Coordinates of C-alpha atoms and ligand atoms in Angstrom, one line a residue:
M1 CA 21.9 -6.8 0.5
P2 CA 22.8 -5.7 4.4
S3 CA 24.4 -1.2 4.3
Q4 CA 24.4 0.4 7.3
P5 CA 23.0 -1.3 11.2
L6 CA 22.0 1.1 13.4
A7 CA 22.7 0.8 16.9
P8 CA 20.3 -0.9 19.0
P9 CA 19.3 2.3 20.6
P10 CA 18.1 1.6 24.8
M11 CA 15.3 -0.7 25.2
Q12 CA 12.1 0.0 26.2
P13 CA 8.2 -1.5 26.9
A14 CA 6.5 -1.7 23.4
Q15 CA 2.8 -0.4 23.5
P16 CA 0.4 -3.4 24.0
A17 CA 0.1 -4.8 20.4
A18 CA -4.0 -4.3 19.2
V19 CA -5.4 -7.6 19.2
V20 CA -4.6 -9.9 15.4
P21 CA -6.8 -12.7 14.5
S22 CA -3.6 -15.1 13.6
A23 CA -2.8 -16.5 10.6
P24 CA -1.0 -19.8 11.1
P25 CA 1.5 -20.8 8.5
A26 CA 0.0 -23.7 6.0
P27 CA -0.2 -27.0 8.0
G28 CA 3.5 -28.5 7.5
A29 CA 5.3 -26.0 5.9
P30 CA 8.2 -25.4 7.7
V31 CA 9.0 -22.1 9.3
V32 CA 10.9 -19.7 7.3
I33 CA 10.0 -16.0 8.6
R34 CA 9.6 -15.9 12.4
A35 CA 8.8 -12.1 13.7
A36 CA 9.0 -12.3 17.5
G37 CA 8.1 -9.4 20.3
V38 CA 9.7 -7.0 17.6
G39 CA 10.1 -3.5 18.0
K40 CA 12.2 -1.0 17.3
K41 CA 12.3 2.1 18.3
F42 CA 14.0 5.2 16.3
V43 CA 14.6 8.7 17.4
A44 CA 12.5 11.6 16.7
Y45 CA 13.7 14.9 16.7
H46 CA 11.6 18.1 16.7
K47 CA 14.3 19.5 14.3
R48 CA 16.8 18.0 11.6
A49 CA 20.1 18.7 13.2
T50 CA 22.0 20.6 10.4
S51 CA 26.0 20.0 12.1
L52 CA 27.9 17.6 13.5
K53 CA 27.9 19.9 15.8
E54 CA 24.3 20.6 16.5
R55 CA 23.7 16.8 16.2
F56 CA 26.4 16.5 19.6
V57 CA 24.3 18.7 21.5
R58 CA 21.1 17.2 20.3
R59 CA 22.4 13.7 21.9
D60 CA 23.8 16.0 25.7
T61 CA 20.3 17.9 25.4
T62 CA 18.1 14.5 24.8
S63 CA 15.5 16.0 22.6
G64 CA 14.6 13.5 20.6
E65 CA 11.2 11.5 21.2
D66 CA 10.8 8.2 20.8
F67 CA 9.1 6.5 17.8
W68 CA 7.3 3.5 17.8
A69 CA 8.2 2.4 14.0
L70 CA 6.8 -1.4 14.9
R71 CA 5.2 -2.7 18.4
D72 CA 5.0 -6.2 19.0
I73 CA 4.6 -8.1 15.8
D74 CA 4.5 -11.8 16.1
V75 CA 4.3 -13.3 13.0
E76 CA 5.6 -16.7 11.3
I77 CA 5.1 -17.4 7.7
G78 CA 5.2 -20.4 6.3
R79 CA 7.9 -22.0 2.6
G80 CA 6.4 -21.5 -0.3
Q81 CA 3.6 -18.4 0.9
T82 CA 3.5 -15.2 -1.4
V83 CA 2.1 -12.5 1.8
G84 CA 1.2 -9.5 0.5
L85 CA 2.0 -6.7 3.3
A86 CA -0.2 -3.7 3.1
G87 CA -1.2 0.3 5.3
A88 CA -0.7 4.0 5.0
N89 CA 2.3 5.5 4.6
G90 CA 4.5 5.7 7.6
S91 CA 2.7 3.3 9.1
G92 CA 6.4 1.0 8.9
K93 CA 6.4 -1.5 6.1
S94 CA 9.8 -0.8 5.0
T95 CA 11.2 -0.4 8.6
L96 CA 9.5 -4.3 8.8
L97 CA 11.0 -5.6 5.5
K98 CA 14.6 -4.1 6.9
V99 CA 13.9 -6.3 10.5
L100 CA 13.3 -9.6 8.5
A101 CA 16.3 -8.6 5.7
G102 CA 18.6 -8.1 8.5
I103 CA 19.4 -4.8 7.8
L104 CA 18.0 -3.3 11.1
R105 CA 18.2 -3.8 14.5
P106 CA 14.7 -4.9 16.6
T107 CA 15.1 -2.9 19.9
H108 CA 12.5 -5.7 20.9
G109 CA 11.9 -8.8 20.2
S110 CA 14.2 -11.3 17.6
V111 CA 13.3 -12.5 13.4
S112 CA 15.1 -15.1 11.6
V113 CA 14.9 -15.8 8.2
S114 CA 16.0 -18.7 6.7
G115 CA 17.4 -19.9 3.4
R116 CA 19.3 -17.3 1.1
I117 CA 17.1 -14.3 1.1
A118 CA 17.0 -11.4 -2.1
S119 CA 16.0 -8.4 -1.0
L120 CA 14.5 -5.4 -2.6
L121 CA 14.3 -2.8 -0.2
E122 CA 13.8 1.6 -0.8
L123 CA 15.1 2.8 -3.4
G124 CA 19.7 3.3 -2.2
A125 CA 19.6 0.2 0.0
G126 CA 22.1 -2.3 -1.3
F127 CA 24.3 -0.2 -4.0
N128 CA 27.2 2.2 -4.1
G129 CA 26.4 4.9 -6.6
E130 CA 30.3 6.1 -6.8
L131 CA 31.1 1.6 -8.5
S132 CA 29.2 0.8 -12.3
G133 CA 26.4 -0.9 -12.4
R134 CA 28.5 -4.0 -13.4
D135 CA 30.2 -4.0 -9.4
N136 CA 27.1 -3.6 -7.7
V137 CA 26.3 -6.8 -10.1
Y138 CA 29.7 -8.5 -8.4
L139 CA 28.8 -7.3 -4.8
N140 CA 25.3 -7.4 -3.9
A141 CA 25.9 -10.8 -5.4
S142 CA 28.6 -11.5 -3.4
L143 CA 26.6 -10.0 -0.3
L144 CA 23.9 -12.3 -1.0
G145 CA 26.0 -14.9 -1.3
L146 CA 28.0 -15.7 -4.5
S147 CA 30.7 -16.8 -6.1
K148 CA 32.9 -14.9 -8.5
R149 CA 32.3 -17.9 -10.5
E150 CA 28.6 -18.3 -10.0
I151 CA 28.6 -14.4 -10.5
D152 CA 30.1 -14.1 -13.9
R153 CA 27.7 -16.8 -15.6
L154 CA 24.4 -14.6 -14.0
F155 CA 26.1 -11.1 -15.4
D156 CA 24.7 -11.6 -18.6
S157 CA 20.4 -12.7 -17.9
I158 CA 20.7 -10.3 -14.9
V159 CA 22.0 -6.8 -16.9
D160 CA 19.4 -8.3 -20.0
F161 CA 16.6 -8.6 -17.7
S162 CA 17.7 -5.3 -16.3
E163 CA 18.0 -4.0 -19.7
L164 CA 20.4 -1.9 -18.4
R165 CA 23.7 -2.7 -21.1
H166 CA 23.7 0.5 -22.1
K167 CA 24.7 2.2 -18.2
I168 CA 26.0 -1.3 -17.1
D169 CA 29.7 0.6 -16.9
D170 CA 28.7 4.3 -15.5
E171 CA 28.7 5.3 -12.0
V172 CA 25.5 4.0 -9.9
K173 CA 25.1 7.6 -8.4
H174 CA 23.6 8.5 -12.4
Y175 CA 20.7 6.3 -12.2
S176 CA 18.0 7.0 -12.2
S177 CA 15.5 5.9 -9.4
G178 CA 14.2 3.3 -12.2
Q179 CA 17.2 2.8 -13.1
Y180 CA 18.5 1.9 -9.8
V181 CA 15.0 -0.8 -9.3
R182 CA 15.3 -2.2 -12.4
L183 CA 19.3 -3.4 -11.6
G184 CA 18.5 -4.4 -7.8
F185 CA 14.9 -5.7 -8.4
A186 CA 17.3 -8.7 -11.8
V187 CA 20.3 -9.2 -9.0
A188 CA 17.5 -10.0 -6.1
V189 CA 15.5 -12.4 -9.2
H190 CA 18.5 -14.2 -10.1
V191 CA 20.2 -15.3 -7.1
D192 CA 17.8 -17.7 -6.4
P193 CA 16.5 -17.0 -3.0
D194 CA 14.4 -19.4 -0.5
V195 CA 12.7 -16.0 0.5
L196 CA 12.1 -12.7 -1.4
L197 CA 11.4 -9.0 0.1
V198 CA 10.4 -6.5 -2.3
D199 CA 9.6 -3.2 -1.1
E200 CA 7.2 -1.1 -3.3
V201 CA 10.3 0.4 -4.8
L202 CA 8.4 -2.1 -7.8
A203 CA 6.2 1.1 -8.6
V204 CA 8.5 3.6 -9.7
G205 CA 9.5 1.3 -12.7
D206 CA 7.6 2.3 -16.2
E207 CA 4.5 0.0 -16.7
A208 CA 6.3 -2.4 -18.9
F209 CA 9.1 -3.0 -16.5
Q210 CA 6.0 -3.4 -13.6
R211 CA 4.6 -6.1 -15.9
K212 CA 7.8 -8.3 -15.5
C213 CA 9.1 -8.1 -12.6
L214 CA 4.7 -9.3 -11.8
A215 CA 5.1 -11.9 -13.5
K216 CA 8.8 -12.8 -11.8
I217 CA 6.6 -12.9 -8.7
A218 CA 4.7 -15.1 -10.5
Q219 CA 6.4 -17.4 -11.0
F220 CA 9.0 -17.8 -7.7
R221 CA 5.3 -18.4 -6.4
D222 CA 5.1 -20.9 -8.7
E223 CA 8.1 -22.2 -7.7
G224 CA 7.2 -22.6 -4.0
R225 CA 9.2 -20.0 -2.9
T226 CA 8.3 -17.4 -0.1
I227 CA 7.3 -14.3 -0.9
L228 CA 7.0 -11.1 1.4
F229 CA 6.6 -7.8 -0.3
V230 CA 4.8 -4.5 -0.1
T231 CA 2.1 -2.9 -2.0
H232 CA -0.2 -0.3 -2.0
S233 CA -2.4 -2.4 -4.9
L234 CA -5.1 -3.8 -2.8
D235 CA -6.0 -5.9 -6.0
L236 CA -2.8 -7.6 -6.6
I237 CA -2.6 -9.1 -2.9
E238 CA -6.0 -10.4 -3.7
N239 CA -5.1 -12.2 -7.3
M240 CA -1.6 -13.3 -6.0
C241 CA -1.0 -14.0 -2.2
D242 CA -2.4 -16.4 -0.1
R243 CA -2.3 -14.0 3.4
I244 CA -2.2 -9.8 4.1
L245 CA -0.7 -8.1 6.8
V246 CA -1.8 -5.5 7.6
L247 CA 0.4 -2.9 9.2
E248 CA -2.0 0.5 11.1
S249 CA 1.1 3.0 13.6
G250 CA 3.3 -0.1 13.6
G251 CA 1.3 -2.4 14.9
L252 CA 0.0 -6.0 13.2
I253 CA -3.6 -4.5 13.3
F254 CA -4.9 -8.2 10.7
D255 CA -3.1 -10.9 9.5
G256 CA -5.2 -13.5 7.2
Q257 CA -7.3 -13.4 4.1
P258 CA -5.8 -11.4 1.9
V259 CA -10.2 -10.5 0.5
V260 CA -11.0 -9.9 4.4
G261 CA -7.6 -7.4 4.8
T262 CA -7.9 -5.7 2.0
K263 CA -11.8 -4.8 2.7
L264 CA -10.4 -3.5 6.4
L265 CA -7.8 -1.4 5.0
R266 CA -10.2 0.3 2.8
Q267 CA -12.2 0.6 5.5
R268 CA -9.6 2.1 7.2
L269 CA -7.6 4.1 4.7
G270 CA -11.4 6.2 3.7
S271 CA -10.9 6.8 6.9
L272 CA -8.8 9.8 8.2
P273 CA -7.0 9.3 11.4
A274 CA -7.7 10.8 14.5
D275 CA -4.4 12.2 15.3
S276 CA -3.9 13.8 11.7
P277 CA -7.2 15.5 9.9
I278 CA -6.5 18.2 7.5
P279 CA -8.6 20.5 7.6
F280 CA -11.1 20.3 5.1
D281 CA -9.7 24.2 3.9
L282 CA -6.6 22.9 3.5
A283 CA -7.2 19.6 1.7
P284 CA -4.9 19.8 -1.7
V285 CA -8.5 18.5 -3.4
K286 CA -11.3 19.3 -2.0
P287 CA -14.9 17.6 -2.8
T288 CA -17.2 21.0 -3.3
A289 CA -20.5 19.9 -4.4
V290 CA -22.7 16.8 -5.6
A291 CA -25.9 16.7 -8.4
F292 CA -27.8 14.0 -9.2
S293 CA -29.2 13.1 -12.7
R294 CA -30.8 10.8 -14.8
N295 CA -27.4 10.8 -18.1
P296 CA -23.5 12.6 -17.4
G297 CA -24.0 16.5 -17.2
G298 CA -27.7 16.2 -17.9
P299 CA -30.2 18.5 -15.9
T300 CA -30.3 18.2 -12.5
E301 CA -33.2 16.1 -10.7
V302 CA -34.7 14.8 -7.7
Q303 CA -36.5 12.0 -7.8
Y304 CA -36.2 8.7 -8.8
D305 CA -38.2 5.9 -10.0
P306 CA -36.3 2.2 -9.2
G307 CA -34.7 1.2 -12.3
E308 CA -34.0 3.9 -13.4
Q309 CA -30.5 5.1 -14.2
L310 CA -29.6 7.6 -11.9
T311 CA -26.0 9.6 -12.6
V312 CA -24.1 10.9 -9.0
S313 CA -21.6 13.7 -10.2
V314 CA -18.7 15.0 -7.0
E315 CA -17.3 18.3 -8.8
L316 CA -13.9 18.0 -7.3
D317 CA -11.3 20.6 -7.1
L318 CA -7.9 20.2 -7.2
T319 CA -5.1 22.2 -6.5
D320 CA -0.9 22.4 -8.0
S321 CA 0.0 20.0 -4.3
A322 CA -3.4 17.5 -5.1
P323 CA -1.7 13.7 -6.4
Q324 CA -1.8 12.3 -10.0
Y325 CA -4.0 10.4 -9.2
V326 CA -7.0 10.3 -7.5
Y327 CA -9.1 8.1 -5.2
L328 CA -12.8 8.0 -4.9
H329 CA -15.3 6.7 -2.5
V330 CA -18.9 7.2 -2.5
E331 CA -20.9 5.8 0.0
I332 CA -24.5 5.6 -0.9
M333 CA -26.4 6.6 2.8
G334 CA -29.5 5.8 3.8
Q335 CA -31.9 6.9 7.0
G336 CA -29.6 6.2 10.3
E337 CA -26.5 6.7 8.2
I338 CA -26.7 2.7 7.2
P339 CA -23.9 2.5 3.7
I340 CA -26.3 1.0 1.5
W341 CA -24.0 1.0 -1.0
M342 CA -20.6 2.2 -2.6
M343 CA -19.6 3.4 -5.7
E344 CA -15.6 4.2 -6.6
T345 CA -13.0 5.0 -8.4
P346 CA -10.8 1.7 -10.9
P347 CA -8.1 1.0 -8.7
G348 CA -5.7 3.2 -9.8
G349 CA -7.4 6.5 -9.2
V350 CA -8.4 9.5 -11.6
S351 CA -6.3 12.3 -12.9
P352 CA -8.2 14.9 -13.3
G353 CA -5.3 17.4 -13.1
P354 CA -5.3 21.4 -11.1
G355 CA -8.7 23.5 -11.9
T356 CA -12.1 22.3 -11.0
A357 CA -13.6 18.3 -12.5
V358 CA -16.2 15.6 -12.2
V359 CA -15.9 12.7 -11.2
D360 CA -20.0 11.5 -12.8
F361 CA -20.7 7.5 -11.0
V362 CA -23.7 6.3 -13.7
V363 CA -25.4 3.3 -11.7
P364 CA -26.9 2.0 -15.2
R365 CA -30.3 0.3 -12.6
L366 CA -31.3 2.3 -9.3
P367 CA -32.2 -0.9 -6.8
E368 CA -35.9 -1.0 -5.3
L369 CA -34.5 0.3 -2.5
L370 CA -36.8 3.5 -1.4
G371 CA -36.3 6.1 0.8
A372 CA -33.8 9.1 0.4
F373 CA -30.2 9.0 0.3
A374 CA -26.9 11.0 0.9
I375 CA -23.8 11.5 -0.4
N376 CA -20.3 10.5 1.6
V377 CA -17.1 11.5 0.0
R378 CA -13.8 10.1 0.7
V379 CA -10.7 11.7 -1.5
S380 CA -7.1 9.6 -0.8
D381 CA -3.7 9.2 -3.2
A382 CA -4.3 6.4 -5.9
A383 CA -0.7 5.8 -5.6
T384 CA 0.2 5.7 -2.0
G385 CA -3.2 5.5 -0.4
Q386 CA -3.7 8.5 1.5
P387 CA -6.0 10.0 3.2
V388 CA -6.5 12.7 2.0
T389 CA -10.5 14.4 2.9
V390 CA -13.9 13.3 3.3
R391 CA -16.5 15.2 3.0
R392 CA -20.3 14.7 3.4
F393 CA -22.9 16.3 1.9
E394 CA -26.5 16.6 2.8
E395 CA -27.6 16.6 -0.3
L396 CA -30.6 14.2 -1.0
F397 CA -31.9 12.4 -3.5
G398 CA -35.1 11.0 -3.3
V399 CA -36.8 6.7 -4.0
S400 CA -39.7 5.6 -4.4
G401 CA -42.1 3.7 -6.2
P402 CA -45.8 1.9 -6.2
Q403 CA -45.7 1.1 -2.7
V404 CA -45.5 3.2 0.4
A405 CA -44.9 0.7 2.9
G406 CA -41.0 -0.4 3.9
L407 CA -37.1 0.4 2.7
L408 CA -36.9 -2.4 0.2
K409 CA -39.6 -3.5 -2.9
V410 CA -39.8 -7.0 -3.2
D411 CA -41.6 -10.1 -5.0
Y412 CA -43.9 -12.3 -3.7
E413 CA -47.3 -13.5 -3.8
A414 CA -49.5 -13.9 -1.1
R415 CA -51.0 -17.5 -1.9
L416 CA -54.2 -19.0 0.6
R417 CA -53.1 -22.7 1.7
R418 CA -56.0 -24.8 4.3
Ligands
LIG501 N1 15.5 6.2 10.0 C1 14.5 6.7 11.1 N2 14.8 7.7 11.6 C2 13.0 8.3 12.7 N3 12.1 8.0 11.6 C3 12.0 6.9 11.2 C4 13.8 6.0 10.3 N4 13.3 5.3 9.2 C5 12.0 5.1 9.1 N5 11.0 5.9 10.5 C6 9.9 6.9 10.5 O1 9.0 5.4 11.1 C7 7.5 5.5 10.5 C8 7.4 4.0 9.7 O2 7.9 3.9 8.8 P1 8.4 2.7 7.3 O3 8.5 2.0 7.6 O4 8.8 3.8 6.3 O5 6.4 3.2 7.1 P2 6.0 2.9 5.4 O6 7.2 2.2 4.3 O7 4.4 1.9 6.3 O8 5.6 4.1 4.3 C9 7.3 6.4 10.1 O9 7.0 7.5 10.9 C10 8.9 7.2 9.6 O10 8.6 8.8 9.5
LIG502 MG1 8.3 2.6 2.7

């Protein structure tokens, strides 16, 4: 659904790419999506130009700074692959999809996609707000290469899928963002695409519709179509994809097996990017305290035996601007700053609301691991994966046992053989 191709900015060398373990498409499968040395530069102004005049003045004085949203991306995706595209906010996911969809021109390199591409990109891309839903269906589907007769035949099914029959003759500018996405997705999946590109916009729909979309994506996957979709749900990538691409600051930092990539991503998202630390005091969600007890809400205790129950309670202080869904990642740190195990909230996070809240992590049986342990807490926005803050607590709890030497209690027998 191409809309506004940008004029290509002047050429500039891209920054060096990260080293990427490459995951070639399955042997024998023809390559349907290819990006070779793709870089995309935007000009970022410190201050937004507010008037046409200012924009001209700014162009004259060239106070803009080059900003590489994508650098040196090399990817080949084979027919039938289902690929998850992940990375923190601003890492370039939407830009990469737009470049592949032909909506943005790469500054460097080239892309090619064979077959019919249907895409559901960022909100609004591809729709004309002044037209009705009905006209937009015709416009979009014809841009994707369908004849009027074909669209006539599909129209009812598209409208049924979108669940928007009651609004189909309203101008699209009166649609909610969820309704936009429903119509966009309905068109995208009805045009019989060979390649489906989906941005994370699916997340704006309600849950029932999201499920329906995911079922459709799964059906496409089973039919052997090629799918590239952006999601913050790492579980979804693990469950549905053959492959994950991870972007960081416009570079491809991983291309390969979903379970490996999601692990890497969890590590990367768990730590604050060095160039944009949020001062702890300004964080909208602050872990203010940790406490150890046997039972949630019970008296504080710091000494435990292996096999006992332990509750680690993390107290949070949330401002009004805190994300609605908060994701906690708690590391139990052993001597020498070695993380011994970790505990996390469910992937969707918890919704503590503003004020103070306590998240209890209950360990029913402590492992046979002796020592004193400290706690690291990382907080992120569950909806976006964006890190919020991280805090290391000095409070320790101890696990002691009958044996004094060694860190780990291991069952064994001593036998004499001669
Ligand atoms: N049209 C644009 N002009 C200038 N900067 C842009 C433009 N589109 C995106 N960017 C910047 O490029 C970076 C990557 O954006 P995007 O691809 O939307 O990231 P993601 O989808 O991973 O959140 C961001 O820093 C964003 O601000
Ligand atoms: Mg995006």
